[in-house]
């Protein structure tokens, strides 16, 4: 069975590849901001936005990939009910980090499996991360060390790299923090006979 990851995210591709899953990566054709707009207007919480985006990505690719099992995933950073998106540049990343410094926030990570335009399975996981207090000089040192790769990461940090130094506490699943709730996903793929036990 063909498995398609509806994402070109380096982190998600690496997680699946490292787990020994044979898959193709295809960018989802959806406009994430267009999917979010009515949800934000309706006051939908960040967790539901993450799930809606994961669904839309999986469905958007599955309708063009007959018979394939498509994985859609998305992640929303929730700071006291406010949704963060990927920073547009390093200055924006610095502003996000300054807002998160010294405070806990939640990462809502959703994953969806779809085939032929039908959602077969979905899962939502939440991790809580507490960033240590940071002054502007510490933020600037971090940005210089991390570089443009953090622009792929909501919140402006990549936990699997130098971004780990920003945190004082983490509660939750590591894979979900990286953007793909891997253990539940592997269980669902086994249940659907897409991978062997």
mmCIF file of C-alpha atoms in Angstrom:
data_model
loop_
_atom_site.group_PDB
_atom_site.id
_atom_site.type_symbol
_atom_site.label_atom_id
_atom_site.label_comp_id
_atom_site.label_asym_id
_atom_site.label_seq_id
_atom_site.Cartn_x
_atom_site.Cartn_y
_atom_site.Cartn_z
ATOM 1 C CA UNK A 1 0.000 0.000 0.000
ATOM 2 C CA UNK A 2 1.292 3.444 -0.905
ATOM 3 C CA UNK A 3 1.739 5.805 2.031
ATOM 4 C CA UNK A 4 1.982 9.519 1.332
ATOM 5 C CA UNK A 5 3.003 12.210 3.789
ATOM 6 C CA UNK A 6 1.090 15.372 2.869
ATOM 7 C CA UNK A 7 4.003 17.553 3.916
ATOM 8 C CA UNK A 8 7.520 18.509 2.928
ATOM 9 C CA UNK A 9 8.501 19.225 6.555
ATOM 10 C CA UNK A 10 12.061 18.042 7.204
ATOM 11 C CA UNK A 11 11.186 16.998 10.760
ATOM 12 C CA UNK A 12 8.123 14.953 9.777
ATOM 13 C CA UNK A 13 9.943 13.291 6.891
ATOM 14 C CA UNK A 14 12.839 12.379 9.185
ATOM 15 C CA UNK A 15 10.528 10.934 11.848
ATOM 16 C CA UNK A 16 8.818 8.619 9.344
ATOM 17 C CA UNK A 17 12.054 7.647 7.618
ATOM 18 C CA UNK A 18 13.790 6.906 10.926
ATOM 19 C CA UNK A 19 10.834 4.703 11.914
ATOM 20 C CA UNK A 20 11.453 2.606 8.778
ATOM 21 C CA UNK A 21 8.281 3.680 6.962
ATOM 22 C CA UNK A 22 8.393 3.672 3.164
ATOM 23 C CA UNK A 23 6.521 6.777 2.008
ATOM 24 C CA UNK A 24 6.345 9.541 -0.546
ATOM 25 C CA UNK A 25 6.265 13.203 0.512
ATOM 26 C CA UNK A 26 3.861 15.461 -1.372
ATOM 27 C CA UNK A 27 3.170 19.087 -0.509
ATOM 28 C CA UNK A 28 -0.466 19.657 0.325
ATOM 29 C CA UNK A 29 -2.257 22.016 -2.070
ATOM 30 C CA UNK A 30 -4.353 23.661 0.642
ATOM 31 C CA UNK A 31 -4.095 27.294 1.693
ATOM 32 C CA UNK A 32 -3.694 26.971 5.475
ATOM 33 C CA UNK A 33 -4.674 30.574 6.182
ATOM 34 C CA UNK A 34 -7.887 30.133 4.129
ATOM 35 C CA UNK A 35 -8.774 27.006 6.142
ATOM 36 C CA UNK A 36 -8.070 28.816 9.412
ATOM 37 C CA UNK A 37 -9.894 32.081 8.659
ATOM 38 C CA UNK A 38 -13.501 30.933 9.276
ATOM 39 C CA UNK A 39 -12.400 28.894 12.289
ATOM 40 C CA UNK A 40 -10.666 31.877 13.861
ATOM 41 C CA UNK A 41 -13.687 34.064 13.139
ATOM 42 C CA UNK A 42 -15.913 31.500 14.872
ATOM 43 C CA UNK A 43 -13.615 31.421 17.915
ATOM 44 C CA UNK A 44 -12.609 27.781 17.440
ATOM 45 C CA UNK A 45 -9.893 26.753 19.929
ATOM 46 C CA UNK A 46 -6.323 26.096 18.714
ATOM 47 C CA UNK A 47 -6.642 22.317 19.175
ATOM 48 C CA UNK A 48 -9.563 22.175 16.736
ATOM 49 C CA UNK A 49 -7.686 24.373 14.269
ATOM 50 C CA UNK A 50 -4.736 21.948 14.359
ATOM 51 C CA UNK A 51 -7.064 19.018 13.652
ATOM 52 C CA UNK A 52 -8.895 20.860 10.871
ATOM 53 C CA UNK A 53 -5.568 21.659 9.185
ATOM 54 C CA UNK A 54 -4.358 18.050 9.473
ATOM 55 C CA UNK A 55 -7.661 16.854 7.982
ATOM 56 C CA UNK A 56 -7.490 19.372 5.134
ATOM 57 C CA UNK A 57 -3.915 18.423 4.251
ATOM 58 C CA UNK A 58 -4.672 14.691 4.210
ATOM 59 C CA UNK A 59 -7.869 15.138 2.217
ATOM 60 C CA UNK A 60 -6.297 17.629 -0.193
ATOM 61 C CA UNK A 61 -3.654 15.102 -1.243
ATOM 62 C CA UNK A 62 -5.822 11.969 -1.002
ATOM 63 C CA UNK A 63 -8.329 13.121 -3.619
ATOM 64 C CA UNK A 64 -5.455 13.221 -6.146
ATOM 65 C CA UNK A 65 -3.841 9.940 -5.019
ATOM 66 C CA UNK A 66 -6.325 7.086 -5.577
ATOM 67 C CA UNK A 67 -5.903 4.192 -3.154
ATOM 68 C CA UNK A 68 -3.037 5.767 -1.243
ATOM 69 C CA UNK A 69 -3.102 6.209 2.508
ATOM 70 C CA UNK A 70 -2.331 9.862 3.145
ATOM 71 C CA UNK A 71 -0.948 11.293 6.380
ATOM 72 C CA UNK A 72 -1.835 14.889 7.160
ATOM 73 C CA UNK A 73 -0.374 16.603 10.188
ATOM 74 C CA UNK A 74 -0.324 20.053 11.657
ATOM 75 C CA UNK A 75 0.673 21.794 14.829
ATOM 76 C CA UNK A 76 -0.607 24.916 16.529
ATOM 77 C CA UNK A 77 1.177 26.775 19.306
ATOM 78 C CA UNK A 78 -1.304 27.913 21.926
ATOM 79 C CA UNK A 79 -0.260 30.632 24.388
ATOM 80 C CA UNK A 80 -3.235 31.229 26.688
ATOM 81 C CA UNK A 81 -5.657 30.652 23.804
ATOM 82 C CA UNK A 82 -3.692 32.754 21.294
ATOM 83 C CA UNK A 83 -2.513 30.885 18.198
ATOM 84 C CA UNK A 84 1.025 31.354 16.910
ATOM 85 C CA UNK A 85 2.111 30.558 13.329
ATOM 86 C CA UNK A 86 5.550 30.023 11.813
ATOM 87 C CA UNK A 87 7.647 33.205 11.971
ATOM 88 C CA UNK A 88 8.148 35.008 8.687
ATOM 89 C CA UNK A 89 11.745 35.986 9.420
ATOM 90 C CA UNK A 90 14.309 35.942 12.239
ATOM 91 C CA UNK A 91 13.049 39.235 13.672
ATOM 92 C CA UNK A 92 9.541 37.741 13.895
ATOM 93 C CA UNK A 93 11.009 34.613 15.519
ATOM 94 C CA UNK A 94 12.725 36.836 18.087
ATOM 95 C CA UNK A 95 9.429 38.559 18.892
ATOM 96 C CA UNK A 96 7.694 35.196 19.328
ATOM 97 C CA UNK A 97 10.426 33.900 21.619
ATOM 98 C CA UNK A 98 10.306 37.085 23.703
ATOM 99 C CA UNK A 99 6.536 36.566 24.194
ATOM 100 C CA UNK A 100 7.040 32.911 25.166
ATOM 101 C CA UNK A 101 10.015 33.508 27.487
ATOM 102 C CA UNK A 102 9.352 32.616 31.099
ATOM 103 C CA UNK A 103 5.906 31.198 30.350
ATOM 104 C CA UNK A 104 4.350 27.800 29.627
ATOM 105 C CA UNK A 105 2.630 27.225 26.296
ATOM 106 C CA UNK A 106 0.910 24.292 24.613
ATOM 107 C CA UNK A 107 1.709 22.608 21.319
ATOM 108 C CA UNK A 108 -1.408 21.032 19.801
ATOM 109 C CA UNK A 109 -0.271 18.371 17.314
ATOM 110 C CA UNK A 110 -2.838 16.686 15.099
ATOM 111 C CA UNK A 111 -2.498 13.814 12.630
ATOM 112 C CA UNK A 112 -5.044 12.443 10.162
ATOM 113 C CA UNK A 113 -5.134 9.420 7.864
ATOM 114 C CA UNK A 114 -7.277 9.685 4.732
ATOM 115 C CA UNK A 115 -7.876 7.580 1.656
ATOM 116 C CA UNK A 116 -9.776 8.624 -1.480
ATOM 117 C CA UNK A 117 -11.156 11.783 0.128
ATOM 118 C CA UNK A 118 -12.374 10.095 3.328
ATOM 119 C CA UNK A 119 -10.892 10.542 6.800
ATOM 120 C CA UNK A 120 -10.173 7.094 8.282
ATOM 121 C CA UNK A 121 -8.498 8.099 11.539
ATOM 122 C CA UNK A 122 -7.403 11.163 13.469
ATOM 123 C CA UNK A 123 -5.515 11.922 16.648
ATOM 124 C CA UNK A 124 -4.731 15.047 18.652
ATOM 125 C CA UNK A 125 -1.998 15.348 21.258
ATOM 126 C CA UNK A 126 -0.955 18.212 23.524
ATOM 127 C CA UNK A 127 2.445 18.936 25.014
ATOM 128 C CA UNK A 128 3.221 21.690 27.505
ATOM 129 C CA UNK A 129 6.548 23.486 27.222
ATOM 130 C CA UNK A 130 7.914 26.108 29.585
ATOM 131 C CA UNK A 131 10.490 28.465 28.188
ATOM 132 C CA UNK A 132 13.030 29.835 30.653
ATOM 133 C CA UNK A 133 13.228 33.605 31.183
ATOM 134 C CA UNK A 134 15.336 35.173 28.428
ATOM 135 C CA UNK A 135 16.665 38.677 27.976
ATOM 136 C CA UNK A 136 17.114 40.267 24.548
ATOM 137 C CA UNK A 137 20.828 39.405 24.424
ATOM 138 C CA UNK A 138 20.072 35.711 25.046
ATOM 139 C CA UNK A 139 17.410 35.739 22.327
ATOM 140 C CA UNK A 140 19.816 37.325 19.850
ATOM 141 C CA UNK A 141 22.511 34.750 20.657
ATOM 142 C CA UNK A 142 19.970 31.982 20.105
ATOM 143 C CA UNK A 143 18.825 33.406 16.752
ATOM 144 C CA UNK A 144 22.436 33.696 15.561
ATOM 145 C CA UNK A 145 23.149 30.085 16.556
ATOM 146 C CA UNK A 146 19.899 28.623 15.191
ATOM 147 C CA UNK A 147 19.703 30.434 11.850
ATOM 148 C CA UNK A 148 16.945 30.328 9.249
ATOM 149 C CA UNK A 149 15.980 26.703 9.954
ATOM 150 C CA UNK A 150 13.795 27.906 12.823
ATOM 151 C CA UNK A 151 11.498 29.597 10.320
ATOM 152 C CA UNK A 152 10.065 26.104 9.680
ATOM 153 C CA UNK A 153 9.051 25.864 13.331
ATOM 154 C CA UNK A 154 5.994 27.419 14.941
ATOM 155 C CA UNK A 155 7.252 29.483 17.868
ATOM 156 C CA UNK A 156 10.653 29.986 16.287
ATOM 157 C CA UNK A 157 12.442 27.113 17.948
ATOM 158 C CA UNK A 158 13.483 23.610 16.993
ATOM 159 C CA UNK A 159 13.599 21.421 20.062
ATOM 160 C CA UNK A 160 15.739 18.794 18.346
ATOM 161 C CA UNK A 161 18.560 21.297 17.987
ATOM 162 C CA UNK A 162 19.916 24.289 19.860
ATOM 163 C CA UNK A 163 16.331 25.315 20.674
ATOM 164 C CA UNK A 164 16.334 22.853 23.580
ATOM 165 C CA UNK A 165 18.446 25.401 25.471
ATOM 166 C CA UNK A 166 15.470 27.776 25.613
ATOM 167 C CA UNK A 167 13.443 25.515 27.902
ATOM 168 C CA UNK A 168 13.233 24.825 31.613
ATOM 169 C CA UNK A 169 10.496 22.145 31.488
ATOM 170 C CA UNK A 170 8.755 19.928 28.938
ATOM 171 C CA UNK A 171 5.736 17.710 29.494
ATOM 172 C CA UNK A 172 4.487 15.556 26.673
ATOM 173 C CA UNK A 173 5.427 13.296 23.826
ATOM 174 C CA UNK A 174 8.689 14.204 22.084
ATOM 175 C CA UNK A 175 7.437 13.158 18.636
ATOM 176 C CA UNK A 176 4.309 15.278 19.010
ATOM 177 C CA UNK A 177 6.490 18.240 19.941
ATOM 178 C CA UNK A 178 8.400 17.706 16.686
ATOM 179 C CA UNK A 179 5.075 17.858 14.822
ATOM 180 C CA UNK A 180 3.945 14.254 14.327
ATOM 181 C CA UNK A 181 2.319 12.088 17.049
ATOM 182 C CA UNK A 182 4.320 9.103 15.844
ATOM 183 C CA UNK A 183 3.373 6.303 18.248
ATOM 184 C CA UNK A 184 -0.417 6.617 17.746
ATOM 185 C CA UNK A 185 0.188 7.004 14.002
ATOM 186 C CA UNK A 186 2.239 3.801 13.819
ATOM 187 C CA UNK A 187 -0.514 1.975 15.701
ATOM 188 C CA UNK A 188 -3.123 3.230 13.243
ATOM 189 C CA UNK A 189 -0.973 2.243 10.248
ATOM 190 C CA UNK A 190 -0.659 -1.280 11.692
ATOM 191 C CA UNK A 191 -4.424 -1.444 12.321
ATOM 192 C CA UNK A 192 -5.028 -0.499 8.688
ATOM 193 C CA UNK A 193 -2.502 -3.123 7.505
ATOM 194 C CA UNK A 194 -0.412 -0.377 5.910
ATOM 195 C CA UNK A 195 2.694 -1.566 7.788
ATOM 196 C CA UNK A 196 3.550 -4.935 9.282
ATOM 197 C CA UNK A 197 3.371 -5.622 12.997
#
